[in-house]
PDB file of C-alpha atoms and ligand atoms in Angstrom:
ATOM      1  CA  UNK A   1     138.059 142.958  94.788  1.00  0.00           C
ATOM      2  CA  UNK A   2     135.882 140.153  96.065  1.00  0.00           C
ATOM      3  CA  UNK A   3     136.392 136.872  94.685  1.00  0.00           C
ATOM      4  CA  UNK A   4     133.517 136.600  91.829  1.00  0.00           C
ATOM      5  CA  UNK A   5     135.044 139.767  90.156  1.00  0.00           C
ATOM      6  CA  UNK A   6     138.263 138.097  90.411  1.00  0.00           C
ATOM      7  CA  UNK A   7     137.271 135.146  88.739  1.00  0.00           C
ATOM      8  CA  UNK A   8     135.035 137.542  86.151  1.00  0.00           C
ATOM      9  CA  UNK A   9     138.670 139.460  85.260  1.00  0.00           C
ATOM     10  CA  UNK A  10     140.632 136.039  85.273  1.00  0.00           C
ATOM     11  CA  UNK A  11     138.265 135.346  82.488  1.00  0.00           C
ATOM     12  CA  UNK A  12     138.153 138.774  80.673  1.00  0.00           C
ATOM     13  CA  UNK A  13     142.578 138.112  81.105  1.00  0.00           C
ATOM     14  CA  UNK A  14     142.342 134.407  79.051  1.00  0.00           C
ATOM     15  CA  UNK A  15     139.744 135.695  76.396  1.00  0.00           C
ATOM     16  CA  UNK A  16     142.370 138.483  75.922  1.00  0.00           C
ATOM     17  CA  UNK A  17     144.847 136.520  75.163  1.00  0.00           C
ATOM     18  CA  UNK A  18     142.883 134.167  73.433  1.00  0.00           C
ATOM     19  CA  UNK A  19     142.088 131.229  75.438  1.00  0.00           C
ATOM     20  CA  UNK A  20     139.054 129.806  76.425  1.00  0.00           C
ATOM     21  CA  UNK A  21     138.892 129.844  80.120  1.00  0.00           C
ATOM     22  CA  UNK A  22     136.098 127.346  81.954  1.00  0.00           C
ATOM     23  CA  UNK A  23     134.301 127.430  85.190  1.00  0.00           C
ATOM     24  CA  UNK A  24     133.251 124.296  87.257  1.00  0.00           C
ATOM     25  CA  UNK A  25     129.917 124.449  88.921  1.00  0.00           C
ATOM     26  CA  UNK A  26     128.509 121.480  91.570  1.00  0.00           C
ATOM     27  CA  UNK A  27     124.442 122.257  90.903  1.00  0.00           C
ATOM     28  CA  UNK A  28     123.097 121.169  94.318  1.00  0.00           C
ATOM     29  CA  UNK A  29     124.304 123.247  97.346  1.00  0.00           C
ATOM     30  CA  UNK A  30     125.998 125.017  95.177  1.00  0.00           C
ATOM     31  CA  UNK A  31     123.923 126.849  92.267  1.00  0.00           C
ATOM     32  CA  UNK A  32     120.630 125.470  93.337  1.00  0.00           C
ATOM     33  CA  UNK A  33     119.392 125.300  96.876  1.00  0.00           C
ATOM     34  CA  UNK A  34     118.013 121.456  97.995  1.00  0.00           C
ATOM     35  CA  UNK A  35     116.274 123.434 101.162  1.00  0.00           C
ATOM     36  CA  UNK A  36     112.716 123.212  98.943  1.00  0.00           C
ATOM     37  CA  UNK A  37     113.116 119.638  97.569  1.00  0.00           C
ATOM     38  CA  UNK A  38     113.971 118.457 101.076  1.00  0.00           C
ATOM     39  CA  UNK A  39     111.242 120.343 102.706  1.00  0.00           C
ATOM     40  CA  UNK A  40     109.075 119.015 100.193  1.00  0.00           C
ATOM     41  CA  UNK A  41     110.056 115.432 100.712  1.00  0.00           C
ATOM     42  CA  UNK A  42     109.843 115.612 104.181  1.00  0.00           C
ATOM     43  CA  UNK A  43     105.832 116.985 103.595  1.00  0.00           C
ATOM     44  CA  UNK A  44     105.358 114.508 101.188  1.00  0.00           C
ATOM     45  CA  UNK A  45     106.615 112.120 104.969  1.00  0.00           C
ATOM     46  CA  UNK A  46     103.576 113.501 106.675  1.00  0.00           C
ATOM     47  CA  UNK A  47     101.268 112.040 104.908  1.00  0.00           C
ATOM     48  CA  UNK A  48     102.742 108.012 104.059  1.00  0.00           C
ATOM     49  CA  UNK A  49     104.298 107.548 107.347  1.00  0.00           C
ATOM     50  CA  UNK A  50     101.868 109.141 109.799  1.00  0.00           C
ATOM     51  CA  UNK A  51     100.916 105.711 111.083  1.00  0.00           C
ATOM     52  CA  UNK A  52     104.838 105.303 111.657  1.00  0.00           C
ATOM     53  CA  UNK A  53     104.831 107.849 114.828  1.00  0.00           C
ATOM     54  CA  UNK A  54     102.819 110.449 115.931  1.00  0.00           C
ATOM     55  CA  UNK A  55     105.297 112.887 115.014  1.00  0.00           C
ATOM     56  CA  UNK A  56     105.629 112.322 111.620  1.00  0.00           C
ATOM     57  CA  UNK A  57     102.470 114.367 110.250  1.00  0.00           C
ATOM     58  CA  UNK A  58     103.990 117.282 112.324  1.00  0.00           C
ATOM     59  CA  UNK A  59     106.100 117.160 109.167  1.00  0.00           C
ATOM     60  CA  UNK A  60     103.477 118.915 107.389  1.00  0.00           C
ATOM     61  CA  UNK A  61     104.566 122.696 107.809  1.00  0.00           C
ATOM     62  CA  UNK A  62     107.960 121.776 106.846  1.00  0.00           C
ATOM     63  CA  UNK A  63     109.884 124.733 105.692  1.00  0.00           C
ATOM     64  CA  UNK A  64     113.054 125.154 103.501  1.00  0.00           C
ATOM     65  CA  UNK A  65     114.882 127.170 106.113  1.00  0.00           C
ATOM     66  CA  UNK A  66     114.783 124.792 108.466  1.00  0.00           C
ATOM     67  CA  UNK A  67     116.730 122.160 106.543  1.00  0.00           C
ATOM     68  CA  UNK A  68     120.044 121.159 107.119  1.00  0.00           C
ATOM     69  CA  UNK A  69     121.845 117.997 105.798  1.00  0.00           C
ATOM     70  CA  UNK A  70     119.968 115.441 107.440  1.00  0.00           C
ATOM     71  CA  UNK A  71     115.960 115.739 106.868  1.00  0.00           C
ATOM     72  CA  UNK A  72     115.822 113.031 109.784  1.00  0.00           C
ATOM     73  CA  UNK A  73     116.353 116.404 112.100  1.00  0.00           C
ATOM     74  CA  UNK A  74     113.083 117.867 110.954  1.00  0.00           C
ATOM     75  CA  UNK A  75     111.349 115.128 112.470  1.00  0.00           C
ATOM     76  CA  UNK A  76     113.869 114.317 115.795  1.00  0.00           C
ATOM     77  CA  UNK A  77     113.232 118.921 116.110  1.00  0.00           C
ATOM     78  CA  UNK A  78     109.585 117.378 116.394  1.00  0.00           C
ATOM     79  CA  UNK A  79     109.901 115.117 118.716  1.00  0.00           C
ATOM     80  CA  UNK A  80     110.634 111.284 117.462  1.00  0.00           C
ATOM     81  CA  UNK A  81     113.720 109.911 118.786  1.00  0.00           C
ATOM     82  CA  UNK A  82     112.549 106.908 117.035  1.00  0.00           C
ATOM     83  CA  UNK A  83     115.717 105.481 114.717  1.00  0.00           C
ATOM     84  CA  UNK A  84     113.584 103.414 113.001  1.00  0.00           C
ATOM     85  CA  UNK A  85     111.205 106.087 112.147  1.00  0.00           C
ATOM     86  CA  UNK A  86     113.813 107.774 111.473  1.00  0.00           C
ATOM     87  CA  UNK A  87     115.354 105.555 109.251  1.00  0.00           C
ATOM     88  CA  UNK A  88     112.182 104.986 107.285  1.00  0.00           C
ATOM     89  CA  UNK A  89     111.905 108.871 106.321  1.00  0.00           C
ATOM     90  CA  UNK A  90     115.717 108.540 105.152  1.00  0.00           C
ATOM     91  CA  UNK A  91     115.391 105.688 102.872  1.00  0.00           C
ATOM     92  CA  UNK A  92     112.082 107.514 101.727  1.00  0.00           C
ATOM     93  CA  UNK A  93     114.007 111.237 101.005  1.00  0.00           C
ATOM     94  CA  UNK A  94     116.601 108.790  99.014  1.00  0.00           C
ATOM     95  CA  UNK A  95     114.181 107.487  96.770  1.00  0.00           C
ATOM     96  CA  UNK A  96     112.233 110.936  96.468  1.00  0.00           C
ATOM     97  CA  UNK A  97     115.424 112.869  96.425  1.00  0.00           C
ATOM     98  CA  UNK A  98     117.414 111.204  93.205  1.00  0.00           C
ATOM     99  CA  UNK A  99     113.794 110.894  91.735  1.00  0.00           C
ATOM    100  CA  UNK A 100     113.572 113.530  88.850  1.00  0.00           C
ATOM    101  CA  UNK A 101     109.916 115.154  89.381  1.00  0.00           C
ATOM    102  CA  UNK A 102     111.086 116.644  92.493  1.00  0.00           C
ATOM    103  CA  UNK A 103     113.719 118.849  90.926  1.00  0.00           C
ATOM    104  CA  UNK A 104     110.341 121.228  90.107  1.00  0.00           C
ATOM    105  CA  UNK A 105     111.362 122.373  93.581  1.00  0.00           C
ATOM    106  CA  UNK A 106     115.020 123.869  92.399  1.00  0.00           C
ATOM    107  CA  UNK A 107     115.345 127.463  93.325  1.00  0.00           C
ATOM    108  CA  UNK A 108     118.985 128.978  92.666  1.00  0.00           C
ATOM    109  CA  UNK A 109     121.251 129.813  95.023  1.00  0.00           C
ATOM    110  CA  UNK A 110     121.018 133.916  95.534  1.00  0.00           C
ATOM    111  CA  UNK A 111     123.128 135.302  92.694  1.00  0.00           C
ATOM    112  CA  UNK A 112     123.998 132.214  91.084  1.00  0.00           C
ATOM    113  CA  UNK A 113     122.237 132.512  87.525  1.00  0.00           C
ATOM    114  CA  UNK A 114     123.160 136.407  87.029  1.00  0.00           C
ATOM    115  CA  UNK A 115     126.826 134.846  88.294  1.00  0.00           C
ATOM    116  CA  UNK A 116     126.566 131.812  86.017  1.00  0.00           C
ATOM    117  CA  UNK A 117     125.198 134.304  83.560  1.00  0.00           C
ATOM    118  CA  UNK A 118     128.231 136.601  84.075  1.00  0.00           C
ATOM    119  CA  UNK A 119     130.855 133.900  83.606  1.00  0.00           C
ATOM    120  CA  UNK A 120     129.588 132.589  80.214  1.00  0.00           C
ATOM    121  CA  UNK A 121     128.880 136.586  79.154  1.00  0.00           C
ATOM    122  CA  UNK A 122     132.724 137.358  79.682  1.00  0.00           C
ATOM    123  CA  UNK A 123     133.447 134.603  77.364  1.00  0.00           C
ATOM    124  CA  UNK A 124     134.232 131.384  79.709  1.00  0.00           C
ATOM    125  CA  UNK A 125     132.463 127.817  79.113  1.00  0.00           C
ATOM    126  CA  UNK A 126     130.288 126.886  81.545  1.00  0.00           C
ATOM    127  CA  UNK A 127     131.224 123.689  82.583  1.00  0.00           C
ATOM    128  CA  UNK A 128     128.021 122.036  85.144  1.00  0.00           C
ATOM    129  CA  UNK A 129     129.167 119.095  86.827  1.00  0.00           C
ATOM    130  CA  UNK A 130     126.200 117.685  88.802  1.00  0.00           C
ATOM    131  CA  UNK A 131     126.230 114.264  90.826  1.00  0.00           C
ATOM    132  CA  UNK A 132     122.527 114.089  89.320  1.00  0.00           C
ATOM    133  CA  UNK A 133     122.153 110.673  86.885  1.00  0.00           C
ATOM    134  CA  UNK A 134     121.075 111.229  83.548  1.00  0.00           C
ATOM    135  CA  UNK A 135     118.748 108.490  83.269  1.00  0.00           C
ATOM    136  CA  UNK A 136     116.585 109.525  86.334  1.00  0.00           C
ATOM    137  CA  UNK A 137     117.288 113.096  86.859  1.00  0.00           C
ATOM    138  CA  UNK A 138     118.300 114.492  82.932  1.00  0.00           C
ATOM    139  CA  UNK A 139     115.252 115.928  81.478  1.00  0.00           C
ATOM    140  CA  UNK A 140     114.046 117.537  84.441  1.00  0.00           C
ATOM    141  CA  UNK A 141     117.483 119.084  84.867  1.00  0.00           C
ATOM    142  CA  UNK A 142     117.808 120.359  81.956  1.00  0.00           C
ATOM    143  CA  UNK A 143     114.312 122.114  81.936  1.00  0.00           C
ATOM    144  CA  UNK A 144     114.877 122.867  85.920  1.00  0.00           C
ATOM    145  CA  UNK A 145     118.062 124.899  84.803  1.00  0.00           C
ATOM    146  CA  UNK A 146     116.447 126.368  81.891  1.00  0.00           C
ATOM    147  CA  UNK A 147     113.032 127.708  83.474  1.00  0.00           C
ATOM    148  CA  UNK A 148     115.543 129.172  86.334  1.00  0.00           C
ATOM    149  CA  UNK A 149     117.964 131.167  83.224  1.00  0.00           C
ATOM    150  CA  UNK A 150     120.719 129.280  83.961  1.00  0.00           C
ATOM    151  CA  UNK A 151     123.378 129.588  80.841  1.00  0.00           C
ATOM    152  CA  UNK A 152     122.007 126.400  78.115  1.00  0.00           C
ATOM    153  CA  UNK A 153     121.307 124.985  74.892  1.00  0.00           C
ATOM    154  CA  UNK A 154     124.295 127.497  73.453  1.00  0.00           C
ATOM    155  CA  UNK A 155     127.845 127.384  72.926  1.00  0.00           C
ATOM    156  CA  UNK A 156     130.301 127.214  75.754  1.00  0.00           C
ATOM    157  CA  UNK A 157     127.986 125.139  77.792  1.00  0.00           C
ATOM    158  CA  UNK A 158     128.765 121.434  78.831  1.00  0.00           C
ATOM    159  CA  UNK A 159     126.313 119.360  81.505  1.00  0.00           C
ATOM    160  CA  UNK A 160     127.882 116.750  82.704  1.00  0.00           C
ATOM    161  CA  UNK A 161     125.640 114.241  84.518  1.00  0.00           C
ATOM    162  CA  UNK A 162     126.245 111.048  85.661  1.00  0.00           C
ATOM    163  CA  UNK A 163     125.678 108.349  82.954  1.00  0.00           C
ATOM    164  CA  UNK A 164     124.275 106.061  86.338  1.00  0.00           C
ATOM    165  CA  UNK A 165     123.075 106.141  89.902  1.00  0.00           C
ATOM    166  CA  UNK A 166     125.192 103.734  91.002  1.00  0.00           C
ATOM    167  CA  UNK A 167     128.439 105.417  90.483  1.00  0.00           C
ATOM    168  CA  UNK A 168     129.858 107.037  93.771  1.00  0.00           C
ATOM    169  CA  UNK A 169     130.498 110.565  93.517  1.00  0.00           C
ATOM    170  CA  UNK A 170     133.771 111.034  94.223  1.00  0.00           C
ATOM    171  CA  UNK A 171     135.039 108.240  91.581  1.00  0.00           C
ATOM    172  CA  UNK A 172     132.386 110.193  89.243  1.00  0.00           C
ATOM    173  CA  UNK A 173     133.890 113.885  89.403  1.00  0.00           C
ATOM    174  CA  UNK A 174     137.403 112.721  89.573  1.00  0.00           C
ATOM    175  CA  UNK A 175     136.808 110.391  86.305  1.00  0.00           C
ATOM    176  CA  UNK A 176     135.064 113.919  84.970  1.00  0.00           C
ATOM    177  CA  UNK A 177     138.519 115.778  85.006  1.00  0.00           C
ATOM    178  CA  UNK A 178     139.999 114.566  82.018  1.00  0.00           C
ATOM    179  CA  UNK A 179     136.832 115.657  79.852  1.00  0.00           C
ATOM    180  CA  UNK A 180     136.898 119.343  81.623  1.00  0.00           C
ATOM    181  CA  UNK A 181     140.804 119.072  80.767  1.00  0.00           C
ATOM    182  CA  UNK A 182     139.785 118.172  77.371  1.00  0.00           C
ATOM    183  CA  UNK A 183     138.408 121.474  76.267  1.00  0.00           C
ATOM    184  CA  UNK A 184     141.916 122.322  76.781  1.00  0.00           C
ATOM    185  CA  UNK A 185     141.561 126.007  77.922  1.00  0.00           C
ATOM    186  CA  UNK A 186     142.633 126.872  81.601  1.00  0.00           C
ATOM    187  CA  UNK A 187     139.957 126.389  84.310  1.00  0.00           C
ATOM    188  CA  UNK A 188     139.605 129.362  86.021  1.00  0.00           C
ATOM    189  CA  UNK A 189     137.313 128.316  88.696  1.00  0.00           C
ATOM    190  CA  UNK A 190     135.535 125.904  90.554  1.00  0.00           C
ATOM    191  CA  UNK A 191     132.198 126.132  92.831  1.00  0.00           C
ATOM    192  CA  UNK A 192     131.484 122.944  95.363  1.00  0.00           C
ATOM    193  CA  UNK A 193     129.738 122.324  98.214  1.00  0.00           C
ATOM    194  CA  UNK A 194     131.369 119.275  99.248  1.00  0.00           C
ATOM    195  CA  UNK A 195     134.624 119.315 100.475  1.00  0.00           C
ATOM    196  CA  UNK A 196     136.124 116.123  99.652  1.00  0.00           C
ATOM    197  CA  UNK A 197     135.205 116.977  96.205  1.00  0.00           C
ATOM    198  CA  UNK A 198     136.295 120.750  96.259  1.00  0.00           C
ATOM    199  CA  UNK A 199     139.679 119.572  97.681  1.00  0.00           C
ATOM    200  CA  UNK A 200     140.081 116.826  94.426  1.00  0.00           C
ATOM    201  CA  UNK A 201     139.346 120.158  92.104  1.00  0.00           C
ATOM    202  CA  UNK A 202     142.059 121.974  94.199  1.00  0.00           C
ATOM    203  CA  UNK A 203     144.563 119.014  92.775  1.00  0.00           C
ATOM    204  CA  UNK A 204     143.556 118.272  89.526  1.00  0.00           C
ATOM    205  CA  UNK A 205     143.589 122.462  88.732  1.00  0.00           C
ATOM    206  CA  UNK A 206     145.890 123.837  91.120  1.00  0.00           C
ATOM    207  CA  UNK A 207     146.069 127.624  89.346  1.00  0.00           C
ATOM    208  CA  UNK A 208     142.120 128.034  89.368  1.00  0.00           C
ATOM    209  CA  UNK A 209     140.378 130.167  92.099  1.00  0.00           C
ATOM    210  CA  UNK A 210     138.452 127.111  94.214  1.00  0.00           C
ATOM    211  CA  UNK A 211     135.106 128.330  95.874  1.00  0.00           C
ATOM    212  CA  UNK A 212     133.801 125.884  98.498  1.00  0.00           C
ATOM    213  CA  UNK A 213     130.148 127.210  99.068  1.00  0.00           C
ATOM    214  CA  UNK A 214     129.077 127.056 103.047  1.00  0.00           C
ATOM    215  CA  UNK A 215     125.438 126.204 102.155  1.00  0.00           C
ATOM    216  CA  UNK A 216     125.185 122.610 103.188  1.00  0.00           C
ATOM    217  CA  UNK A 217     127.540 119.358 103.388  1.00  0.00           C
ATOM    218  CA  UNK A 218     127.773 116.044 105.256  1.00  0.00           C
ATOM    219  CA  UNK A 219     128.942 116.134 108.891  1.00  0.00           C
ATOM    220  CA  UNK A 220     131.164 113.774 107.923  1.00  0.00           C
ATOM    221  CA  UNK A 221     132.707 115.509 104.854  1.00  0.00           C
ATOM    222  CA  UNK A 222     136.671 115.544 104.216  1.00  0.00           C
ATOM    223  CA  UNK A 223     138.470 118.199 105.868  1.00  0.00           C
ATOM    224  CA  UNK A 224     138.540 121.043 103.544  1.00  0.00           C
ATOM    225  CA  UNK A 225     142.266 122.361 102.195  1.00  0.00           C
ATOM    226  CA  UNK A 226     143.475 125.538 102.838  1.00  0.00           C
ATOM    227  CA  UNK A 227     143.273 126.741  99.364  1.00  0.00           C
ATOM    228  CA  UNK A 228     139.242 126.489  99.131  1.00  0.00           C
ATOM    229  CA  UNK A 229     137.673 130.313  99.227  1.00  0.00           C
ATOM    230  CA  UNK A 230     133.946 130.375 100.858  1.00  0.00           C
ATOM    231  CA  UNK A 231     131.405 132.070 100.222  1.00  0.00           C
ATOM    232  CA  UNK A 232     127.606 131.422 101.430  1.00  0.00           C
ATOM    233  CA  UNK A 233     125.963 132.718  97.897  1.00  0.00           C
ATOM    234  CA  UNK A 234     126.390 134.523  94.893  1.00  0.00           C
ATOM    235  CA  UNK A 235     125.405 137.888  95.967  1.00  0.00           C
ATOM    236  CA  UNK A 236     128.785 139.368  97.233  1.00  0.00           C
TER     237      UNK A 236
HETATM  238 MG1   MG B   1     126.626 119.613  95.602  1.00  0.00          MG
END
């Protein structure tokens, strides 16, 4: 049995005997791929900063596949070893990257709304614990999530979003635990992309099935624990 279907019977098990089991989901790199936004940022590059370096409207046929963590490596794959250039298309993603109207970009990770679907069908919450801030990034991530089918506006859903930017992430998903805790029924689950964070999830709910998702992550992300199950999608 592959892991998904293990979680789906863990959660068929609790409902049985009458508890409400809940599944943790990151949202980006995890249910919903940041390859489009980032592509689309680095587009968006080609045509503010071309006076920056003559490699910088080359950014222009930017494609999702070709993004990794850093967008800066769209534009060094083109030819500026620039840092300053560089630089200036990084602190331009970060301000186009938390900013809420590119979000219209989401696309789901393969499987992960029939999955997310799946969970909250067998009975579990749905439990969405996304690094995006409500005050920026809220309304368009509720109707992102929405217009993709993502599980919503029902019972046994909580998003959790940030109530700031300026909150680090880490201090923001381990300060989350006590309100997943709060619905009191076993978690079951958990989905992250990052590491450090998947490895915090692995403490704070050591009988749940943890899923860290190889999509993307920072090359200098914690070490991952031996506990943490991967999987690339939601298709398996
Ligand atoms: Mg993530």
């Amino acid at each position: 049995m592959g892991v998904l279907d293990a979680i789906l019977e863990r959660i068929r098990e609790e409902r049985a005997a009458e508890r409400l089991p809940i599944v943790l989901f990151d949202v980006d790199s995890t249910l919903v791929s940041t390859k489009p936004r980032n592509a689309a940022i680095a587009r968006e590059f080609a045509a503010v900063g071309a006076h920056l370096h003559p490699a910088v409207e080359r950014l222009a046929d930017c494609q999702p596949d070709e993004m990794g963590w850093l967008v800066s490596d769209a534009l060094r794959a083109r030819g500026c070893e620039d840092e300053a250039v560089l630089e200036a298309l990084m602190d331009f993603w970060f301000t186009r990257f938390f900013a809420g109207d590119t979000l219209v970009h989401d696309v789901e990770v393969p499987g992960a709304v029939a999955f997310a679907r799946a969970v909250h069908d067998a009975g579990a919450l749905v439990y969405y614990l996304t690094g995006r801030d409500a005050p920026n990034m809220g309304a368009q991530t509720v109707e992102s999530l929405g217009k993709l089918g993502f599980p919503l506006w029902r019972g046994r859903v909580v998003l959790h979003l940030k109530p700031t930017r300026a909150i680090g992430d880490r201090a923001y998903k381990a300060g989350a635990v006590d309100d997943v805790r709060s619905h009191l029924g076993p978690v079951v689950a958990c989905f992250e992309n990052d590491p450090g964070n998947a490895n915090l999830f692995v403490e704070a709910f050591p009988d749940a099935i943890h899923v860290w998702m190889q999509t993307e992550c920072a090359p200098d992300a914690d070490a991952p624990r031996p506990e943490l199950l991967r999987i690339a999608d939601f298709t398996g």
